[in-house]
N, CA, C and O of each residue as an XYZ file, in Angstrom:
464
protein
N      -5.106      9.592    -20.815
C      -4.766      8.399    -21.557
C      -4.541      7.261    -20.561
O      -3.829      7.406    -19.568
N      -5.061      6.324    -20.810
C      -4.756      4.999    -19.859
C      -4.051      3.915    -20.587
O      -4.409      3.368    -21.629
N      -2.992      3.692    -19.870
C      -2.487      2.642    -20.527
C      -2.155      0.982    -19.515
O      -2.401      0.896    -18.312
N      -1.718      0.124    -20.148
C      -1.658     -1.146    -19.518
C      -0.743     -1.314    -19.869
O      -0.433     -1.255    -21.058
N       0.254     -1.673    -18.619
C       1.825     -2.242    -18.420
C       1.649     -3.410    -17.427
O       0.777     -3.286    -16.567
N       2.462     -4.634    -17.468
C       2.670     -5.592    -16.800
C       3.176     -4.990    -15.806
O       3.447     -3.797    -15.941
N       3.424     -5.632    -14.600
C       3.858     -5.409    -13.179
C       4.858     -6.532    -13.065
O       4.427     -7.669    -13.255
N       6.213     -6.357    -12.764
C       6.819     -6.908    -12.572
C       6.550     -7.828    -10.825
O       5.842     -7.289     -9.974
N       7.066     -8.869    -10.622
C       7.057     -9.700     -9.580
C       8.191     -8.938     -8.713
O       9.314     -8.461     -8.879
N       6.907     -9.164     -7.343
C       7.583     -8.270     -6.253
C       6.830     -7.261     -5.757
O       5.627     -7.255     -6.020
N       7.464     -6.118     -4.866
C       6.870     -5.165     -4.723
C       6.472     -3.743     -5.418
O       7.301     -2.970     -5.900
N       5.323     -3.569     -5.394
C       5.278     -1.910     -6.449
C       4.194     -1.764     -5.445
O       3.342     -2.480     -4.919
N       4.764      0.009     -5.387
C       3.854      0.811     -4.962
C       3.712      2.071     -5.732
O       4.670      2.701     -6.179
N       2.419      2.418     -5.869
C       1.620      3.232     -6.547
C       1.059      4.755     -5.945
O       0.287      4.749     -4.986
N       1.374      5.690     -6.395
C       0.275      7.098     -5.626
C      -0.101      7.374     -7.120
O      -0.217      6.722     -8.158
N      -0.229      8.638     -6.714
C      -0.655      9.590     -8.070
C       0.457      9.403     -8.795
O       0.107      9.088     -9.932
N       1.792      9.449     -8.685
C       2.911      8.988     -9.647
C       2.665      7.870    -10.351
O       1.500      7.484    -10.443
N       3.797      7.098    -11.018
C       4.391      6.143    -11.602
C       4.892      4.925    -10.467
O       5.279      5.097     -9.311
N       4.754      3.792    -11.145
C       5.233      2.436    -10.561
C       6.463      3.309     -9.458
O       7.103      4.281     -9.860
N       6.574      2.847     -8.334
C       7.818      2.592     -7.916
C       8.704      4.071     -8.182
O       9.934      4.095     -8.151
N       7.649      5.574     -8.507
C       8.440      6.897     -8.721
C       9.198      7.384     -7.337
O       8.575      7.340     -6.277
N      10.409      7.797     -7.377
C      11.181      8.125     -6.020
C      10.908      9.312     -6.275
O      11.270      9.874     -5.241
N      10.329     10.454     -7.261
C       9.946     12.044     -6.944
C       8.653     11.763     -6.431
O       7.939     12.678     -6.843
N       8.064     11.080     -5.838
C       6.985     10.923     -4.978
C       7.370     11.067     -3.744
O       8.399     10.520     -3.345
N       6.696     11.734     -3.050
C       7.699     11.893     -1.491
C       7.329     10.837     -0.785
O       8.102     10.193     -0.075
N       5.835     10.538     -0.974
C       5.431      9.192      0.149
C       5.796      7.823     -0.213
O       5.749      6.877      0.574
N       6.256      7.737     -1.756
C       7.121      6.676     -2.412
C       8.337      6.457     -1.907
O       8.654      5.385     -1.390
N       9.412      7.852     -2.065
C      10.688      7.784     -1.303
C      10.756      7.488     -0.186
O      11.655      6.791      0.284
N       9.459      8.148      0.675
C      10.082      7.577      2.022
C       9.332      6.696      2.479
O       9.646      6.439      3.642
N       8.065      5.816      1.934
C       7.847      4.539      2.617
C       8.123      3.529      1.646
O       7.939      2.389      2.072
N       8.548      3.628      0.350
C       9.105      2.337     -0.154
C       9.853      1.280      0.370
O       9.744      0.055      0.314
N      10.957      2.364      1.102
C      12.341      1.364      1.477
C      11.812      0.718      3.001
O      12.422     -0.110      3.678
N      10.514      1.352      3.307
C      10.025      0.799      4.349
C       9.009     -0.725      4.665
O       8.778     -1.475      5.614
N       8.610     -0.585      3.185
C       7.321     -1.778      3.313
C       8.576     -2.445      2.665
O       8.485     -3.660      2.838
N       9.648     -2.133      2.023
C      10.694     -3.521      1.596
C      11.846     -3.703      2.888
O      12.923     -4.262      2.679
N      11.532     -3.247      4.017
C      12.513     -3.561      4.840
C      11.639     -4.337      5.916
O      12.235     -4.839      6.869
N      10.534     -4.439      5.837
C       9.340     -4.473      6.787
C       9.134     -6.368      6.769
O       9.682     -6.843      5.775
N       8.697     -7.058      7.359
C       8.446     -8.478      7.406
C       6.796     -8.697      6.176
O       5.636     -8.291      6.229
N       7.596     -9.545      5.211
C       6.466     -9.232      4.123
C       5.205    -10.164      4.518
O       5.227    -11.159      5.242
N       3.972     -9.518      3.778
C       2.797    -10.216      4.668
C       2.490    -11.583      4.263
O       2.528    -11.887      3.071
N       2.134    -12.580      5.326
C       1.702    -13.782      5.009
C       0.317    -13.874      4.680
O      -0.502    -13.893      5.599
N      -0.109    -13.944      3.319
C      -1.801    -13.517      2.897
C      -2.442    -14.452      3.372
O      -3.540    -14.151      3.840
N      -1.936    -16.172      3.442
C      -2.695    -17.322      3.231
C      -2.618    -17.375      4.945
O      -3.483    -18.171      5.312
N      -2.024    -16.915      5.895
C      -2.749    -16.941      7.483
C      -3.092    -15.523      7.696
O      -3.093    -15.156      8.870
N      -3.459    -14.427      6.550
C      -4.202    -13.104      6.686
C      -3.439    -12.713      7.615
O      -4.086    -12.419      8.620
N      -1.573    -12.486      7.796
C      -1.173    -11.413      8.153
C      -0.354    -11.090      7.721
O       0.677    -11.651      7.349
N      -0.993     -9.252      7.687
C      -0.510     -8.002      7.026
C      -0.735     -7.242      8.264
O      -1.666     -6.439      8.315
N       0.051     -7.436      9.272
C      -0.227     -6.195     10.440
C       1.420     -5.378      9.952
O       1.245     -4.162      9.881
N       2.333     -5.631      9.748
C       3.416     -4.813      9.432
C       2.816     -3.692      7.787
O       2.888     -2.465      7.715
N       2.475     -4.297      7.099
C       1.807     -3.413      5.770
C       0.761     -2.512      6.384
O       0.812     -1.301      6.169
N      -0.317     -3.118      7.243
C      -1.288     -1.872      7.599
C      -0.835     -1.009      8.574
O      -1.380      0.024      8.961
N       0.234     -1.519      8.956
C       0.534     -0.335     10.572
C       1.128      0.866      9.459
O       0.926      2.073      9.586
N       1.757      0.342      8.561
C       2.604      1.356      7.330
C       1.798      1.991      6.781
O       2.046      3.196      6.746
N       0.711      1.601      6.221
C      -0.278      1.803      5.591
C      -1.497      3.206      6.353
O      -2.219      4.093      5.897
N      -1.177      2.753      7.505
C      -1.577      3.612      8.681
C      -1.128      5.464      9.234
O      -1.632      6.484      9.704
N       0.320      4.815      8.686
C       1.089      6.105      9.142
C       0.800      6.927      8.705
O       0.362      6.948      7.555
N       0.962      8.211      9.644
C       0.591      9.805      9.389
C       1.818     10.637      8.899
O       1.798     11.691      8.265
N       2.881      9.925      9.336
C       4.130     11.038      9.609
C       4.801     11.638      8.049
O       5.307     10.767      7.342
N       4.807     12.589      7.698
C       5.706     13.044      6.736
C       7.131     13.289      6.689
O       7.709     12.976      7.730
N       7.706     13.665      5.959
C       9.400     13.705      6.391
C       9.975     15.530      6.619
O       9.338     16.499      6.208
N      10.782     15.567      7.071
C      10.958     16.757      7.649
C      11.168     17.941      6.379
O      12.094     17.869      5.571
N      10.349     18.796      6.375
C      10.222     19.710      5.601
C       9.192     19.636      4.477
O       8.926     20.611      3.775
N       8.589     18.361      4.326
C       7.477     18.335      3.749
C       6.436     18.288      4.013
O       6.182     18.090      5.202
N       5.039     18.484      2.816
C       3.851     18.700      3.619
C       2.978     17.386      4.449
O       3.511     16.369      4.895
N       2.141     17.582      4.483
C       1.258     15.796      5.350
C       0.856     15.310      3.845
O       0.684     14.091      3.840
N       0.668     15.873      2.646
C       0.692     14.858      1.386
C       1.833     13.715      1.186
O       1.839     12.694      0.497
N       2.886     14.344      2.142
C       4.156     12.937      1.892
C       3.691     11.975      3.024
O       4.443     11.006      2.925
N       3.164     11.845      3.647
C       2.626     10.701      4.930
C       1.504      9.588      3.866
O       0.748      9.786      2.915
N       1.885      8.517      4.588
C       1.103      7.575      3.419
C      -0.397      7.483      4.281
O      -1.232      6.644      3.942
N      -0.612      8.291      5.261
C      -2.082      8.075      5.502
C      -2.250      9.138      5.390
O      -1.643      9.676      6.316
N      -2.929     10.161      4.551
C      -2.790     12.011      4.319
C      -4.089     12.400      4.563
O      -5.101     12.122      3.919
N      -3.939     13.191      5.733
C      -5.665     14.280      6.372
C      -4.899     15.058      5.798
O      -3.706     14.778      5.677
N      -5.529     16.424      5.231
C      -5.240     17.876      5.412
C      -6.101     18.828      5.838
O      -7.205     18.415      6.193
N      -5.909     19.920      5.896
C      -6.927     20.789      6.781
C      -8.122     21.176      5.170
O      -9.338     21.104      5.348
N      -7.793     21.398      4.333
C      -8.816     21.127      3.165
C      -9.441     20.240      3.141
O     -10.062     20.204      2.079
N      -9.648     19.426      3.768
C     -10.641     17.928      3.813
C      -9.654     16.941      2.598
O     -10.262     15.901      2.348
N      -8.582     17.026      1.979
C      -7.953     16.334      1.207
C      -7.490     15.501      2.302
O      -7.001     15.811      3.389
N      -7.862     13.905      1.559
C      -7.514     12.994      2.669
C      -7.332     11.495      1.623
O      -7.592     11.176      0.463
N      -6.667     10.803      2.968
C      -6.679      9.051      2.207
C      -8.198      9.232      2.716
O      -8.625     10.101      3.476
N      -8.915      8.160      2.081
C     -10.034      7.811      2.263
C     -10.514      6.399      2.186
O     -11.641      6.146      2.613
N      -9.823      5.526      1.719
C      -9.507      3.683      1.209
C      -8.270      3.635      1.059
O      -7.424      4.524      0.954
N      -8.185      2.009      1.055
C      -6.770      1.160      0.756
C      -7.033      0.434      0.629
O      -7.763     -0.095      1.468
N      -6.700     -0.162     -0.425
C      -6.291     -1.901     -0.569
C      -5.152     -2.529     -0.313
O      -4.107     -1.909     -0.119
N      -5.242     -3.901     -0.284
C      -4.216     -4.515     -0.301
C      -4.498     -5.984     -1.296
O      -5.630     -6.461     -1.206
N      -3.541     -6.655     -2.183
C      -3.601     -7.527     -3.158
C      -2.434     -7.979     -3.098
O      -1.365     -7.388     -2.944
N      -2.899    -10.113     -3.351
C      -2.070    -10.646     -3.162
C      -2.274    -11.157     -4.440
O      -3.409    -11.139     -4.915
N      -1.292    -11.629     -5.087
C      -1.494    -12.136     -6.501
C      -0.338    -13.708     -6.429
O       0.878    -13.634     -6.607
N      -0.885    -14.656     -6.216
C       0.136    -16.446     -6.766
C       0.933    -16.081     -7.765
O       0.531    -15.262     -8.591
N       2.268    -16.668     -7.847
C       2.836    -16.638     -8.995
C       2.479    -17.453     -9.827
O       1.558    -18.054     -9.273
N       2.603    -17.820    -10.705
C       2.472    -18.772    -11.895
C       2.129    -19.879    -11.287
O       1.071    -20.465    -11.056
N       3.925    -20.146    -10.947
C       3.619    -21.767    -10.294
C       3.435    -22.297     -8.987
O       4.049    -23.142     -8.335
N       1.942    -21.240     -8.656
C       1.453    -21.773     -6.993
C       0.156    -21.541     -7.596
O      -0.179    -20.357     -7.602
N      -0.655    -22.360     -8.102
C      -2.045    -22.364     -8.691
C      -3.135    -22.632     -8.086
O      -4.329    -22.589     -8.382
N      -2.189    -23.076     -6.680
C      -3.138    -23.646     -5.442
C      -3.050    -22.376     -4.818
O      -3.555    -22.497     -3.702
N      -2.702    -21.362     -4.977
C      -2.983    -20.093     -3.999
C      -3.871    -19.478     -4.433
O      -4.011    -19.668     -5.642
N      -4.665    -18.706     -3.938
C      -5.744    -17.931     -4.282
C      -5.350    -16.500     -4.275
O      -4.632    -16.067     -3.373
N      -5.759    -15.790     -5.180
C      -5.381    -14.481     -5.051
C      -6.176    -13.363     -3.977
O      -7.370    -13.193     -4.219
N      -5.581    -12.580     -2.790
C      -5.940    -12.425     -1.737
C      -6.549    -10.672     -1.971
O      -5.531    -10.002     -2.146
N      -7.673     -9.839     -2.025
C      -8.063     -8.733     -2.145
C      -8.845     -8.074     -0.910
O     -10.074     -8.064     -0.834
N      -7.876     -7.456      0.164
C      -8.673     -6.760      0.931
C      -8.890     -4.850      1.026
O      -8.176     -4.007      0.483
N      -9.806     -4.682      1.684
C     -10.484     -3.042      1.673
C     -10.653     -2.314      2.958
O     -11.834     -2.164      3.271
N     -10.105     -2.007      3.476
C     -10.114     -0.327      4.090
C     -10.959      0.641      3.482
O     -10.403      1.491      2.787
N     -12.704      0.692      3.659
C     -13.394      1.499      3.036
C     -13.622      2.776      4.148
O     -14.616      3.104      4.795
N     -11.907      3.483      4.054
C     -11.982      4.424      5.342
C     -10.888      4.715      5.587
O     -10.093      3.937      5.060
N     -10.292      5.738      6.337
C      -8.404      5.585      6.582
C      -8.205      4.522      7.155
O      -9.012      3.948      7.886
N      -6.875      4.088      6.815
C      -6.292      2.577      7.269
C      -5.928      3.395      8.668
O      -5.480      4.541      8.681
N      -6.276      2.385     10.142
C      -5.752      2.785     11.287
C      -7.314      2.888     11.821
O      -7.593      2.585     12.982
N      -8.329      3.350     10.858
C      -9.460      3.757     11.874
C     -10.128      3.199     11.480
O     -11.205      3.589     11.929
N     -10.358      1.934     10.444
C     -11.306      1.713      9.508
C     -10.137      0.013      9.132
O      -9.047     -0.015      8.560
N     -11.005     -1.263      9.773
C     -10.184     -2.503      9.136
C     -10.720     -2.836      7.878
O     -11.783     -2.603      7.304
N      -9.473     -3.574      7.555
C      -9.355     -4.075      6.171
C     -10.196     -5.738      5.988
O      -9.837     -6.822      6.448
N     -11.135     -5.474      5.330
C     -12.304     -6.505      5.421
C     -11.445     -7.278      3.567
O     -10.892     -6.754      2.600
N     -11.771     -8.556      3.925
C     -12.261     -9.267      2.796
C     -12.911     -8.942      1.622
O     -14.073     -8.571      1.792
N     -12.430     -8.975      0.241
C     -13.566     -8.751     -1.109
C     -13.145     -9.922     -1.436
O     -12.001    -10.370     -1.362
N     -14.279    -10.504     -1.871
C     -14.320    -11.672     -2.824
C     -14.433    -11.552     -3.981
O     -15.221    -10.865     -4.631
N     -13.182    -12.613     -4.467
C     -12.812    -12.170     -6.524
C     -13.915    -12.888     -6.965
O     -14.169    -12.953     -8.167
């Protein structure tokens, strides 16, 4: 079933869970990270604090490499893309909304430009 919910203003991050789920392990432990992190400036294209995050391998102690937000496993289960999206609020109409792609793990593979 697919459904459509608004996104609140701010940060959300997404896996196979729910908006913003803390029983996600790579939710719990890099959420509080990309919100503690220097947020990216889209309109001079930097996001080096989001992709270095975006990058990471590390899982948390006792869990598997599915909790690392960049996930190889020895099954060939892997990240494989990333995006990143910038969306204007309402009242900045002069901003453009910013969509880039990692067609590859983030870290080995840069995040190029898509045009909306």
């Amino acid at each position: 079933v697919v459904e459509v919910k608004p996104l609140p203003s701010g940060l959300s991050m997404i896996t196979a869970h729910d908006r913003n789920d803390l029983t996600s392990p790579r939710i719990r432990r890099f959420l509080p990270r990309f919100e503690a992190a220097p947020p990216p400036d889209p309109a001079r294209g930097d996001w080096r604090h989001w992709t270095a995050l975006l990058a990471n391998r590390e899982h948390g102690p006792g869990e598997s490499p599915g909790g690392a937000m960049s996930i190889s496993l020895d099954s060939g289960f892997g990240t494989v893309s990333s995006a990143l999206i910038a969306l204007p609020a309402a009242q900045a109409p002069s901003h453009k909304p910013v969509f880039l792609f990692a067609g590859g793990r983030p870290g080995d593979v840069p995040y190029e430009p898509v045009e909306i």
